[in-house]
Short mmCIF file of C-alpha atoms in Angstrom, two decimals:
data_model
loop_
_atom_site.label_atom_id
_atom_site.label_comp_id
_atom_site.label_asym_id
_atom_site.label_seq_id
_atom_site.Cartn_x
_atom_site.Cartn_y
_atom_site.Cartn_z
CA MET Y 604 -109.30 -95.77 -186.13
CA ASN Y 605 -109.65 -95.10 -189.90
CA SER Y 606 -109.08 -91.41 -191.32
CA SER Y 607 -112.90 -91.07 -191.75
CA LYS Y 608 -113.56 -91.73 -188.35
CA LYS Y 609 -111.12 -89.18 -187.15
CA HIS Y 610 -112.49 -87.15 -190.30
CA TRP Y 611 -116.30 -87.07 -188.50
CA GLN Y 612 -114.82 -86.73 -184.94
CA LYS Y 613 -111.85 -83.62 -186.42
CA LEU Y 614 -115.77 -81.99 -187.58
CA GLN Y 615 -118.23 -82.92 -184.56
CA HIS Y 616 -115.16 -81.34 -182.04
CA ASP Y 617 -115.04 -77.84 -184.30
CA PHE Y 618 -118.99 -78.20 -184.33
CA ASN Y 619 -119.28 -78.53 -180.26
CA ALA Y 620 -116.69 -76.08 -180.35
CA GLU Y 621 -118.23 -73.31 -182.36
CA LEU Y 622 -121.64 -74.19 -180.49
CA GLY Y 623 -120.00 -73.29 -176.81
CA GLN Y 624 -118.92 -69.96 -178.73
CA PHE Y 625 -122.30 -69.25 -180.06
CA ILE Y 626 -124.36 -70.10 -177.00
CA ALA Y 627 -121.94 -67.67 -175.15
CA LEU Y 628 -121.95 -64.62 -177.84
CA ASN Y 629 -125.44 -64.40 -176.89
CA GLU Y 630 -126.37 -65.89 -173.98
CA ASP Y 631 -128.95 -62.90 -172.69
CA ILE Y 632 -131.16 -63.15 -175.92
CA LEU Y 633 -131.00 -67.39 -175.70
CA ALA Y 634 -132.54 -67.08 -172.21
CA GLU Y 635 -134.89 -64.64 -173.95
CA LEU Y 636 -135.97 -67.15 -176.50
CA LEU Y 637 -135.97 -70.22 -173.99
CA THR Y 638 -138.46 -68.36 -171.50
CA PHE Y 639 -141.24 -67.41 -175.16
CA ILE Y 640 -140.34 -71.15 -175.70
CA ASP Y 641 -141.61 -72.02 -172.65
CA PHE Y 642 -144.86 -69.76 -172.10
CA SER Y 643 -145.98 -70.08 -176.18
CA GLU Y 644 -148.98 -71.67 -176.21
CA LYS Y 645 -150.95 -72.76 -179.56
CA PHE Y 646 -150.51 -70.17 -182.35
CA THR Y 647 -147.61 -68.12 -181.05
CA LEU Y 648 -145.70 -66.36 -183.41
CA GLY Y 649 -142.04 -65.73 -183.14
CA PHE Y 650 -139.03 -64.32 -185.72
CA ILE Y 651 -135.15 -65.30 -184.84
CA GLU Y 652 -133.00 -63.16 -186.22
CA ILE Y 653 -129.75 -64.81 -187.63
CA ASN Y 654 -127.89 -63.82 -190.81
CA PHE Y 655 -126.37 -66.72 -192.25
CA PRO Y 656 -127.84 -70.29 -192.31
CA PRO Y 657 -124.53 -72.13 -190.36
CA ASN Y 658 -125.47 -69.99 -187.38
CA GLY Y 659 -129.61 -71.24 -187.46
CA GLU Y 660 -127.59 -74.97 -186.99
CA LEU Y 661 -126.33 -73.73 -184.14
CA LEU Y 662 -128.93 -72.28 -182.96
CA ILE Y 663 -131.18 -75.21 -183.17
CA GLU Y 664 -128.68 -77.56 -181.51
CA ALA Y 665 -128.70 -75.16 -178.51
CA LEU Y 666 -132.29 -75.65 -178.23
CA LYS Y 667 -132.44 -79.24 -178.53
CA THR Y 668 -129.52 -79.75 -176.01
CA ASN Y 669 -130.91 -77.26 -173.74
CA SER Y 670 -132.34 -78.57 -170.85
CA GLN Y 671 -135.28 -76.33 -170.27
CA CYS Y 672 -136.19 -78.01 -173.84
CA GLU Y 673 -136.57 -81.64 -172.39
CA GLU Y 674 -140.53 -81.54 -172.83
CA ILE Y 675 -140.07 -79.63 -176.58
CA GLN Y 676 -140.69 -81.69 -179.51
CA PHE Y 677 -138.97 -79.41 -182.02
CA VAL Y 678 -139.73 -79.48 -185.55
CA ILE Y 679 -137.61 -78.66 -188.21
CA LEU Y 680 -139.44 -77.58 -191.71
CA LYS Y 681 -137.06 -76.25 -194.14
CA PHE Y 682 -138.89 -74.54 -197.34
CA ALA Y 683 -135.85 -73.20 -200.12
CA ASP Y 684 -138.38 -73.12 -202.90
CA PRO Y 685 -137.78 -69.81 -204.09
CA ASN Y 686 -141.14 -70.36 -206.25
CA LEU Y 687 -143.40 -71.07 -202.96
CA ARG Y 688 -146.20 -69.22 -202.84
CA PHE Y 689 -148.31 -71.06 -200.13
CA LEU Y 690 -146.87 -71.61 -196.58
CA ARG Y 691 -149.69 -72.71 -194.64
CA ASP Y 692 -150.56 -75.00 -197.53
CA ALA Y 693 -147.20 -76.25 -196.90
CA VAL Y 694 -147.13 -76.47 -193.40
CA ILE Y 695 -149.72 -78.48 -193.22
CA GLN Y 696 -148.82 -80.97 -195.53
CA GLU Y 697 -145.55 -81.28 -193.63
CA LEU Y 698 -147.82 -81.89 -190.42
CA ALA Y 699 -149.34 -84.85 -191.32
CA LYS Y 700 -146.28 -86.89 -191.57
CA ILE Y 701 -144.99 -85.91 -188.07
CA GLN Y 702 -145.55 -88.27 -185.22
CA LYS Y 703 -146.21 -86.37 -181.96
CA GLU Y 704 -144.29 -87.29 -178.98
CA ALA Y 705 -146.60 -87.73 -176.25
CA ASN Y 706 -146.55 -85.61 -173.30
CA LYS Y 707 -144.68 -83.13 -175.13
CA LYS Y 708 -145.14 -79.25 -176.50
CA LEU Y 709 -144.63 -79.22 -180.49
CA VAL Y 710 -142.83 -76.35 -181.47
CA LEU Y 711 -142.24 -75.69 -185.46
CA ILE Y 712 -138.93 -73.84 -186.58
CA ILE Y 713 -139.12 -73.07 -189.95
CA GLN Y 714 -136.15 -72.30 -192.05
CA GLY Y 715 -135.81 -70.93 -195.87
CA LEU Y 716 -138.26 -68.79 -196.32
CA GLU Y 717 -135.94 -65.81 -197.86
CA LYS Y 718 -135.33 -67.59 -200.86
CA SER Y 719 -139.32 -66.80 -201.25
CA ILE Y 720 -139.07 -63.57 -199.92
CA GLY Y 721 -136.53 -62.10 -202.04
CA VAL Y 722 -134.08 -59.29 -201.72
CA TYR Y 723 -135.81 -56.81 -204.07
CA GLY Y 724 -138.68 -55.78 -205.12
CA GLU Y 725 -142.83 -55.11 -203.74
CA TYR Y 726 -145.40 -57.58 -202.91
CA PRO Y 727 -143.45 -60.89 -203.45
CA PRO Y 728 -146.04 -63.64 -204.22
CA PHE Y 729 -145.49 -65.19 -200.78
CA LEU Y 730 -145.96 -62.68 -198.57
CA GLN Y 731 -149.17 -61.79 -200.04
CA ASP Y 732 -150.90 -64.82 -199.14
CA LEU Y 733 -149.21 -64.98 -195.83
CA ASN Y 734 -150.62 -61.17 -195.22
CA PHE Y 735 -153.94 -62.67 -196.72
CA VAL Y 736 -154.74 -65.92 -195.01
CA ARG Y 737 -153.50 -65.20 -191.07
CA ASP Y 738 -156.59 -65.98 -190.03
CA ALA Y 739 -156.73 -69.51 -190.95
CA TYR Y 740 -153.07 -70.83 -189.02
CA LYS Y 741 -155.06 -70.00 -185.90
CA LYS Y 742 -157.34 -73.19 -186.45
CA THR Y 743 -155.20 -75.06 -189.11
CA VAL Y 744 -151.16 -74.40 -187.09
CA PRO Y 745 -152.00 -74.70 -182.96
CA TYR Y 746 -148.27 -74.43 -182.67
CA PRO Y 747 -146.13 -71.68 -181.74
CA ILE Y 748 -143.72 -70.85 -184.75
CA LEU Y 749 -140.34 -69.39 -184.66
CA PHE Y 750 -139.37 -68.17 -188.28
CA ILE Y 751 -135.65 -67.79 -188.65
CA LEU Y 752 -135.00 -65.37 -191.38
CA PRO Y 753 -132.05 -62.60 -192.08
CA ASP Y 754 -132.30 -59.38 -191.09
CA TYR Y 755 -133.03 -57.64 -194.79
CA ALA Y 756 -135.97 -60.35 -194.87
CA ILE Y 757 -137.85 -59.91 -191.43
CA ASN Y 758 -137.95 -56.68 -193.02
CA ARG Y 759 -139.46 -57.28 -196.26
CA LEU Y 760 -142.16 -59.24 -194.54
CA ALA Y 761 -143.04 -56.71 -191.78
CA LYS Y 762 -143.45 -54.43 -194.67
CA PHE Y 763 -145.27 -56.72 -197.20
CA ALA Y 764 -146.86 -58.46 -194.62
CA PRO Y 765 -147.88 -56.28 -191.96
CA ASP Y 766 -151.31 -58.24 -190.47
CA PHE Y 767 -149.09 -61.08 -190.17
CA TRP Y 768 -146.33 -59.35 -188.52
CA ALA Y 769 -148.93 -57.75 -186.20
CA TRP Y 770 -149.29 -61.27 -183.86
CA ARG Y 771 -145.78 -61.45 -183.58
CA SER Y 772 -144.94 -62.36 -179.98
CA GLY Y 773 -141.64 -61.54 -180.20
CA VAL Y 774 -138.28 -61.14 -181.80
CA PHE Y 775 -134.96 -62.44 -181.34
CA ARG Y 776 -131.75 -60.95 -182.17
CA PHE Y 777 -128.60 -63.28 -182.62
CA LYS Y 778 -125.36 -62.09 -182.75
CA THR Y 779 -123.07 -63.37 -185.75
CA LEU Y 780 -119.77 -65.52 -185.10
CA GLU Y 781 -116.50 -63.91 -186.19
CA LYS Y 782 -115.58 -67.10 -187.91
CA THR Y 783 -118.95 -66.69 -190.56
CA ARG Y 784 -118.59 -63.29 -190.29
CA GLU Y 785 -114.87 -64.17 -192.25
CA ASN Y 786 -115.85 -66.92 -194.30
CA ALA Y 787 -118.86 -65.06 -195.75
CA ILE Y 788 -116.66 -62.12 -196.52
CA THR Y 789 -114.00 -64.92 -198.19
CA GLN Y 790 -116.74 -66.08 -199.96
CA THR Y 791 -117.29 -62.51 -202.19
CA LEU Y 792 -115.35 -59.40 -200.78
CA GLN Y 793 -112.23 -61.27 -201.21
CA SER Y 794 -113.04 -64.10 -204.13
CA HIS Y 795 -110.43 -64.27 -206.74
CA ILE Y 796 -112.98 -64.42 -208.97
CA GLU Y 797 -115.15 -61.67 -210.30
CA ILE Y 798 -119.04 -61.77 -209.61
CA ASP Y 799 -119.38 -61.47 -213.51
CA ARG Y 800 -117.56 -64.91 -214.53
CA VAL Y 801 -119.37 -67.01 -212.64
CA GLU Y 802 -122.74 -69.16 -213.38
CA PRO Y 803 -126.02 -67.67 -212.51
CA GLN Y 804 -126.91 -69.58 -209.66
CA GLU Y 805 -123.58 -69.22 -207.65
CA LYS Y 806 -124.23 -65.11 -208.58
CA GLN Y 807 -127.21 -65.44 -206.77
CA GLU Y 808 -125.63 -66.93 -203.98
CA ARG Y 809 -123.25 -64.80 -203.44
CA ILE Y 810 -125.84 -62.01 -203.72
CA GLU Y 811 -127.71 -63.58 -201.25
CA ILE Y 812 -124.48 -63.76 -198.81
CA LEU Y 813 -124.12 -59.96 -199.51
CA GLN Y 814 -127.00 -59.00 -198.38
CA ARG Y 815 -126.32 -61.12 -195.07
CA LEU Y 816 -122.98 -59.24 -194.56
CA LEU Y 817 -124.88 -55.83 -195.65
CA MET Y 818 -126.79 -56.65 -192.51
CA GLU Y 819 -123.85 -57.35 -189.91
CA TYR Y 820 -123.04 -54.02 -191.13
CA ASN Y 821 -125.91 -52.12 -190.66
CA PRO Y 822 -128.23 -53.44 -188.71
CA THR Y 823 -132.09 -52.25 -188.70
CA CYS Y 824 -132.73 -49.34 -186.74
CA GLU Y 825 -129.24 -48.81 -186.02
CA GLN Y 826 -126.10 -46.03 -187.68
CA VAL Y 827 -122.77 -47.39 -189.50
CA ASN Y 828 -120.18 -47.33 -187.27
CA ASP Y 829 -117.09 -44.81 -188.71
CA GLY Y 830 -115.21 -47.73 -187.96
CA ASN Y 831 -117.59 -50.58 -190.49
CA LEU Y 832 -118.36 -47.63 -192.70
CA ARG Y 833 -115.52 -48.77 -195.47
CA ARG Y 834 -116.27 -52.23 -195.11
CA TYR Y 835 -120.25 -51.54 -195.66
CA GLY Y 836 -119.20 -49.17 -198.69
CA ASN Y 837 -117.21 -52.05 -199.86
CA ILE Y 838 -120.90 -54.39 -199.49
CA LEU Y 839 -122.68 -51.92 -201.25
CA PHE Y 840 -120.24 -51.43 -204.31
CA GLU Y 841 -120.29 -55.79 -204.85
CA LEU Y 842 -123.92 -56.11 -204.58
CA GLY Y 843 -123.57 -53.14 -207.88
CA LYS Y 844 -121.73 -55.22 -209.41
CA ALA Y 845 -123.37 -57.93 -208.99
CA TYR Y 846 -126.66 -56.73 -209.91
CA VAL Y 847 -125.02 -55.55 -213.16
CA SER Y 848 -123.68 -58.25 -214.32
CA GLN Y 849 -127.12 -59.81 -213.47
CA HIS Y 850 -128.19 -57.25 -216.17
CA GLN Y 851 -130.43 -55.65 -213.32
CA PRO Y 852 -128.98 -52.45 -213.62
CA GLU Y 853 -131.44 -50.06 -211.35
CA THR Y 854 -131.25 -52.21 -208.84
CA ALA Y 855 -127.59 -52.55 -208.92
CA ARG Y 856 -127.78 -48.12 -208.87
CA GLU Y 857 -129.31 -48.03 -205.58
CA TYR Y 858 -126.80 -50.02 -203.98
CA LEU Y 859 -123.58 -47.72 -205.92
CA ALA Y 860 -125.53 -44.50 -205.18
CA GLU Y 861 -125.26 -45.18 -201.22
CA ALA Y 862 -121.75 -46.94 -202.23
CA LEU Y 863 -120.96 -43.41 -204.26
CA GLN Y 864 -121.87 -41.73 -200.65
CA ILE Y 865 -119.40 -43.37 -198.11
CA ALA Y 866 -116.92 -42.92 -200.77
CA GLU Y 867 -117.35 -38.81 -200.32
CA LYS Y 868 -118.09 -38.92 -196.82
CA LEU Y 869 -114.58 -40.98 -196.17
CA ALA Y 870 -112.89 -38.52 -198.81
CA ASP Y 871 -111.28 -41.39 -200.41
CA GLY Y 872 -111.21 -40.82 -204.44
CA ASN Y 873 -109.93 -44.07 -205.62
CA SER Y 874 -113.25 -45.45 -203.99
CA LYS Y 875 -115.26 -42.86 -205.81
CA SER Y 876 -113.48 -42.86 -208.85
CA TRP Y 877 -114.48 -46.72 -209.20
CA VAL Y 878 -118.26 -46.65 -207.63
CA LEU Y 879 -118.60 -43.91 -210.67
CA ASN Y 880 -117.19 -46.07 -213.37
CA LYS Y 881 -119.54 -48.69 -212.08
CA ILE Y 882 -122.55 -46.55 -212.84
CA GLY Y 883 -121.34 -46.14 -215.79
CA ASP Y 884 -121.27 -49.76 -216.25
CA ALA Y 885 -125.41 -50.00 -215.25
CA TYR Y 886 -126.18 -47.03 -217.45
CA SER Y 887 -124.06 -49.41 -220.20
CA LYS Y 888 -126.25 -51.91 -219.97
CA GLU Y 889 -129.56 -50.23 -220.32
CA ARG Y 890 -127.96 -49.07 -223.57
CA LYS Y 891 -127.86 -44.86 -222.44
CA PHE Y 892 -124.19 -44.56 -223.11
CA GLU Y 893 -124.76 -40.72 -222.98
CA THR Y 894 -125.36 -41.37 -219.29
CA ALA Y 895 -122.53 -43.17 -218.78
CA ILE Y 896 -120.56 -41.66 -220.75
CA ASN Y 897 -120.91 -38.54 -218.03
CA TYR Y 898 -120.00 -41.05 -214.89
CA TYR Y 899 -116.94 -42.59 -217.16
CA GLN Y 900 -115.63 -39.08 -217.87
CA GLN Y 901 -116.20 -38.51 -213.83
CA GLY Y 902 -114.49 -41.58 -212.97
CA LEU Y 903 -111.80 -40.76 -215.19
CA ASP Y 904 -111.09 -37.31 -214.05
CA ILE Y 905 -110.51 -38.63 -210.49
CA ALA Y 906 -108.30 -41.32 -211.52
CA LYS Y 907 -105.98 -39.06 -213.64
CA GLU Y 908 -106.10 -36.59 -210.96
CA LEU Y 909 -105.12 -39.57 -208.45
CA LYS Y 910 -102.44 -41.24 -210.85
CA ASN Y 911 -104.61 -44.47 -210.29
CA ARG Y 912 -103.53 -45.71 -213.85
CA ASN Y 913 -105.68 -49.09 -213.55
CA ALA Y 914 -109.10 -46.90 -213.01
CA GLU Y 915 -108.01 -44.60 -215.76
CA ASP Y 916 -108.22 -47.46 -218.17
CA TYR Y 917 -111.25 -48.64 -217.06
CA ALA Y 918 -113.18 -44.95 -217.54
CA LEU Y 919 -111.10 -45.31 -221.05
CA PHE Y 920 -111.97 -48.28 -222.51
CA ASN Y 921 -115.59 -48.19 -221.23
CA LEU Y 922 -115.89 -44.61 -222.97
CA GLY Y 923 -114.48 -46.71 -225.97
CA SER Y 924 -117.35 -49.01 -225.89
CA CYS Y 925 -120.23 -46.34 -225.38
CA TYR Y 926 -118.70 -44.57 -228.32
CA LEU Y 927 -118.09 -48.11 -230.60
CA ASN Y 928 -122.10 -48.79 -229.59
CA LEU Y 929 -123.29 -45.59 -230.46
CA ARG Y 930 -121.27 -45.63 -234.15
CA GLN Y 931 -118.67 -43.18 -233.45
CA PHE Y 932 -115.62 -45.34 -234.40
CA LEU Y 933 -112.84 -42.69 -234.41
CA LYS Y 934 -114.15 -41.80 -230.91
CA ALA Y 935 -114.32 -44.99 -229.94
CA ARG Y 936 -110.71 -45.69 -231.47
CA LYS Y 937 -108.91 -42.92 -229.99
CA PHE Y 938 -110.05 -44.09 -226.22
CA TYR Y 939 -109.23 -47.71 -226.80
CA GLN Y 940 -105.39 -46.50 -228.13
CA GLN Y 941 -104.92 -44.45 -225.03
CA CYS Y 942 -105.80 -47.83 -223.44
CA LEU Y 943 -103.52 -49.69 -225.00
CA GLU Y 944 -100.64 -47.07 -224.34
CA ILE Y 945 -101.60 -47.55 -220.83
CA ALA Y 946 -101.04 -50.82 -221.04
CA GLN Y 947 -97.42 -51.10 -222.88
CA GLU Y 948 -96.27 -48.29 -219.82
CA LEU Y 949 -97.50 -50.75 -217.54
CA ASP Y 950 -96.03 -53.92 -219.33
CA ASP Y 951 -99.56 -55.13 -218.74
CA HIS Y 952 -99.71 -57.68 -221.59
CA ASP Y 953 -104.02 -59.16 -220.84
CA HIS Y 954 -104.65 -55.32 -221.51
CA GLU Y 955 -102.39 -54.53 -223.91
CA ALA Y 956 -103.76 -57.85 -226.05
CA ILE Y 957 -107.36 -56.87 -225.46
CA ASN Y 958 -106.99 -53.59 -226.42
CA TYR Y 959 -105.87 -54.70 -229.95
CA HIS Y 960 -108.77 -56.81 -230.07
CA GLN Y 961 -110.72 -53.66 -229.66
CA LEU Y 962 -109.41 -51.82 -232.04
CA GLY Y 963 -109.60 -54.74 -234.46
CA TYR Y 964 -113.44 -54.57 -233.69
CA VAL Y 965 -113.43 -50.99 -234.83
CA ALA Y 966 -111.56 -51.51 -237.90
CA GLN Y 967 -114.25 -54.15 -238.78
CA GLU Y 968 -116.42 -51.38 -238.42
CA MET Y 969 -115.08 -49.82 -240.19
CA ARG Y 970 -114.70 -52.47 -242.83
CA GLU Y 971 -111.41 -51.87 -242.54
CA TYR Y 972 -110.44 -55.75 -242.45
CA GLU Y 973 -107.39 -56.36 -243.45
CA GLN Y 974 -106.72 -54.36 -240.80
CA ALA Y 975 -108.59 -55.79 -238.04
CA TRP Y 976 -107.14 -58.90 -238.92
CA GLN Y 977 -104.02 -57.36 -237.90
CA PHE Y 978 -105.00 -55.64 -235.07
CA TYR Y 979 -106.92 -59.50 -233.86
CA GLN Y 980 -103.64 -61.46 -234.53
CA GLN Y 981 -101.87 -59.38 -232.45
CA ALA Y 982 -104.06 -60.02 -229.83
CA LEU Y 983 -104.25 -63.82 -230.37
CA THR Y 984 -100.65 -63.72 -230.45
CA ILE Y 985 -100.55 -62.24 -227.05
CA LYS Y 986 -103.04 -64.31 -225.67
CA ILE Y 987 -100.53 -67.66 -226.92
CA GLU Y 988 -97.46 -66.22 -225.65
CA ASP Y 989 -99.02 -65.47 -222.24
CA GLY Y 990 -100.45 -69.00 -222.18
CA ASP Y 991 -103.98 -67.33 -221.67
CA ILE Y 992 -106.34 -70.05 -223.71
CA HIS Y 993 -109.58 -68.41 -222.23
CA SER Y 994 -109.39 -64.84 -223.49
CA GLN Y 995 -107.85 -66.40 -226.64
CA ALA Y 996 -111.78 -67.53 -227.54
CA GLY Y 997 -113.03 -64.13 -228.35
CA THR Y 998 -110.34 -63.50 -230.72
CA TYR Y 999 -110.79 -66.44 -232.29
CA HIS Y 1000 -114.87 -65.31 -232.94
CA GLU Y 1001 -113.58 -62.23 -234.09
CA LEU Y 1002 -111.55 -63.55 -236.37
CA GLY Y 1003 -114.97 -65.53 -237.44
CA ARG Y 1004 -116.29 -62.74 -237.58
CA VAL Y 1005 -113.96 -60.99 -240.32
CA ALA Y 1006 -113.59 -64.35 -242.50
CA GLN Y 1007 -117.47 -64.28 -242.25
CA GLN Y 1008 -118.25 -60.93 -243.78
CA MET Y 1009 -115.23 -61.55 -245.62
CA ARG Y 1010 -117.20 -64.48 -247.69
CA GLU Y 1011 -115.44 -67.01 -246.46
CA TYR Y 1012 -117.74 -69.16 -244.40
CA ALA Y 1013 -115.51 -72.72 -243.64
CA GLN Y 1014 -112.57 -70.32 -242.61
CA ALA Y 1015 -115.05 -68.41 -240.53
CA ARG Y 1016 -116.49 -71.73 -239.38
CA GLU Y 1017 -112.98 -73.40 -238.10
CA PHE Y 1018 -112.70 -70.51 -236.07
CA TYR Y 1019 -115.92 -69.89 -234.50
CA GLN Y 1020 -115.25 -73.85 -233.45
CA GLN Y 1021 -112.54 -72.96 -232.19
CA ALA Y 1022 -113.74 -70.22 -229.77
CA LEU Y 1023 -117.13 -72.33 -229.02
CA ASP Y 1024 -114.38 -75.56 -227.61
CA ILE Y 1025 -112.68 -73.13 -225.35
CA PHE Y 1026 -115.64 -71.62 -224.01
CA ILE Y 1027 -116.84 -75.25 -223.90
CA GLU Y 1028 -114.19 -76.44 -222.13
CA TYR Y 1029 -114.21 -73.34 -219.47
CA GLY Y 1030 -118.07 -73.35 -218.80
CA ASP Y 1031 -118.70 -70.23 -220.87
CA ARG Y 1032 -122.02 -70.44 -221.12
CA TYR Y 1033 -122.40 -66.69 -222.02
CA PHE Y 1034 -120.14 -66.78 -224.62
CA GLN Y 1035 -121.27 -69.44 -225.95
CA ALA Y 1036 -124.26 -67.75 -227.15
CA GLY Y 1037 -122.43 -65.33 -229.47
CA THR Y 1038 -120.57 -68.39 -230.91
CA TYR Y 1039 -123.55 -70.13 -231.27
CA HIS Y 1040 -125.98 -67.04 -233.19
CA ASN Y 1041 -122.24 -66.25 -235.54
CA LEU Y 1042 -122.51 -70.39 -236.44
CA GLY Y 1043 -126.23 -69.96 -237.68
CA ILE Y 1044 -125.33 -66.79 -239.81
CA VAL Y 1045 -123.10 -69.65 -241.70
CA ALA Y 1046 -125.02 -72.38 -241.87
CA GLN Y 1047 -128.19 -70.21 -243.04
CA ASN Y 1048 -125.22 -68.49 -245.86
CA LEU Y 1049 -124.30 -72.20 -246.93
CA ARG Y 1050 -128.10 -72.89 -246.66
CA GLU Y 1051 -128.09 -75.43 -244.43
CA TYR Y 1052 -131.13 -74.00 -243.24
CA ASP Y 1053 -131.58 -76.81 -240.45
CA GLN Y 1054 -128.64 -76.38 -238.98
CA ALA Y 1055 -128.72 -72.34 -239.29
CA ARG Y 1056 -131.98 -72.76 -236.91
CA ASP Y 1057 -130.62 -75.64 -234.33
CA PHE Y 1058 -127.66 -72.91 -233.91
CA TYR Y 1059 -130.14 -70.06 -233.28
CA GLN Y 1060 -132.10 -71.73 -230.71
CA GLN Y 1061 -129.07 -72.84 -228.87
CA ALA Y 1062 -128.14 -69.27 -229.19
CA LEU Y 1063 -131.12 -67.63 -228.06
CA ALA Y 1064 -131.90 -70.87 -224.82
CA ILE Y 1065 -128.33 -69.39 -223.62
CA LYS Y 1066 -129.60 -65.31 -223.64
CA ILE Y 1067 -132.94 -66.16 -222.02
CA GLU Y 1068 -131.45 -68.54 -219.33
CA PHE Y 1069 -129.42 -65.06 -218.57
CA GLY Y 1070 -131.42 -62.57 -218.90
CA ASP Y 1071 -129.75 -60.56 -221.48
CA ARG Y 1072 -132.85 -59.42 -223.49
CA PHE Y 1073 -130.95 -57.06 -225.84
CA SER Y 1074 -128.56 -59.29 -227.17
CA GLN Y 1075 -132.15 -61.74 -227.60
CA ALA Y 1076 -132.99 -59.90 -230.40
CA LEU Y 1077 -130.38 -59.84 -232.33
CA THR Y 1078 -131.07 -64.07 -232.51
CA TYR Y 1079 -134.65 -63.17 -232.94
CA TYR Y 1080 -133.80 -61.62 -236.05
CA GLY Y 1081 -131.50 -64.33 -237.43
CA LEU Y 1082 -134.38 -66.82 -236.51
CA GLY Y 1083 -136.47 -64.06 -239.24
CA THR Y 1084 -134.41 -63.96 -241.99
CA LEU Y 1085 -134.02 -67.14 -241.63
CA ALA Y 1086 -137.79 -68.18 -242.09
CA GLU Y 1087 -137.64 -65.22 -244.67
CA ALA Y 1088 -135.25 -67.29 -247.15
CA GLN Y 1089 -137.39 -70.64 -245.95
CA GLU Y 1090 -140.47 -68.38 -247.73
CA ASN Y 1091 -142.54 -68.94 -244.63
CA TYR Y 1092 -142.83 -65.66 -243.63
CA PRO Y 1093 -145.65 -66.05 -240.87
CA GLU Y 1094 -142.92 -67.12 -238.65
CA SER Y 1095 -140.25 -64.28 -240.23
CA ARG Y 1096 -142.67 -61.56 -239.41
CA VAL Y 1097 -142.92 -62.91 -235.68
CA ASN Y 1098 -139.12 -62.93 -235.16
CA LEU Y 1099 -138.80 -59.70 -236.80
CA GLN Y 1100 -140.96 -57.68 -234.64
CA LYS Y 1101 -139.77 -59.59 -231.70
CA ALA Y 1102 -136.37 -58.44 -232.33
CA LEU Y 1103 -137.96 -54.68 -233.62
CA GLU Y 1104 -139.71 -54.72 -229.97
CA ILE Y 1105 -136.86 -55.19 -228.19
CA TYR Y 1106 -134.47 -52.93 -230.10
CA VAL Y 1107 -137.02 -50.33 -229.84
CA GLU Y 1108 -137.19 -50.88 -225.92
CA TYR Y 1109 -133.63 -50.22 -225.65
CA LYS Y 1110 -133.87 -46.96 -227.88
CA ASP Y 1111 -131.53 -48.95 -230.22
CA GLU Y 1112 -132.69 -47.04 -233.41
CA TYR Y 1113 -129.62 -47.76 -235.82
CA SER Y 1114 -130.96 -51.58 -235.44
CA ALA Y 1115 -134.63 -51.18 -234.98
CA ASN Y 1116 -134.35 -49.34 -238.46
CA ILE Y 1117 -133.20 -52.81 -239.73
CA ALA Y 1118 -135.53 -55.27 -238.20
CA ARG Y 1119 -138.44 -52.78 -240.26
CA GLU Y 1120 -137.21 -52.37 -243.14
CA ASN Y 1121 -137.04 -56.27 -243.39
CA LEU Y 1122 -140.42 -56.73 -242.11
CA GLU Y 1123 -141.95 -54.01 -244.41
CA ARG Y 1124 -140.33 -56.10 -247.62
CA LEU Y 1125 -141.91 -59.31 -246.27
CA PRO Y 1126 -144.48 -60.40 -248.61
CA GLU Y 1127 -148.58 -60.02 -247.03
#
């Protein structure tokens, strides 16, 4: 027997074993569903709550192979397009392709709609249309329909399509296999890769898994039991982190606020400190630095009391970053210096390098270029010694900025290219944007205008892809000054105006004033 056949047989054996476990776990609710299918006629609605797709596949197999369903023709329709709006049209289109089996009752099973229902926001277009055209289903889709959806999607459907929901004839809640749940935990809570380091698509997938896990530990209309409270709090915290990394700070704070309540209920000071710090991150994303400072300071006070040096270091570092953004450079330097001392105390080379890097950034902003150069070189030396190629990219980028500010453009370009090569090697698209932008500045200063425009456009495309609206302003500003240098004043005005609007939106008066000054000096 060849290896591929053995592999297939093992997969089949494992699937059959899981199928048996799933049926045993859900014996009673499966019997209710089979009765519903048996008695349903014409247009009848049933909702099946299954939080994880693998268990949905097990259920479908359980139905197809059940002796009570021998005279049932199950038609499985999967609609996983997040932009789907008109479900009835899509179903009718699929029905036209189906060859109906003689003497069998046709039952539709629809999967994947959680993508178009979404996990947050009000009145998604999909649900608006579902509610609006519900009467047309009786005539155009005269078959029983079973919707397989996770808990959160069913809740949103009930809330935002209440007329359609009112026609339901049954809701069947299936329990999740422990193996499925543990796999989801491994993919999210126990992942070795932080969520802010993954690509947007994978990030969204993790969020969906976390939402499904959330429903496992806090089912609708049920209280979280004390045994699950800590894990539930961890899921809320991870969702908060995820939405911060997705540049959705308001949504992040909703989850983090609940995580904070749980940490307080559990009297878990360490968790409370981390949640406070992450709430600070959410406010920082909105550039509400004064509010962020308040949360970081609370997190810092608890961390100091508990002698949690890692949480203390996190709060100090972000306090430094807030003051850096507020252009209070001496305060920023003080906090980064404290972080550096902690890193040296803990013999943490990684954080030592990061803090040398940030001290270099502060010195650079204060136009202390020689001091900045020294700090960056100290950071780079540690990173090279530790073989940390990925993080070297950020320091090469900043060395490029120092050279650029000293008008040593050839050297600046060389450093930027080193940074870009590493970002590309590691597939780190988000950080490529900043380097493309600065390569645009160098090309512009060298009057290589076509190349400058190309670099700016590459930077802007990535920033739009990642939804980083604030940093888009910088590139719109660069495109504006580039057009001005080419005496294309209408285009310059359009781009500078876009930059100004974003700076005003984020209350960055320093940058907004620079954009205004550039706009005012443009010829009419």
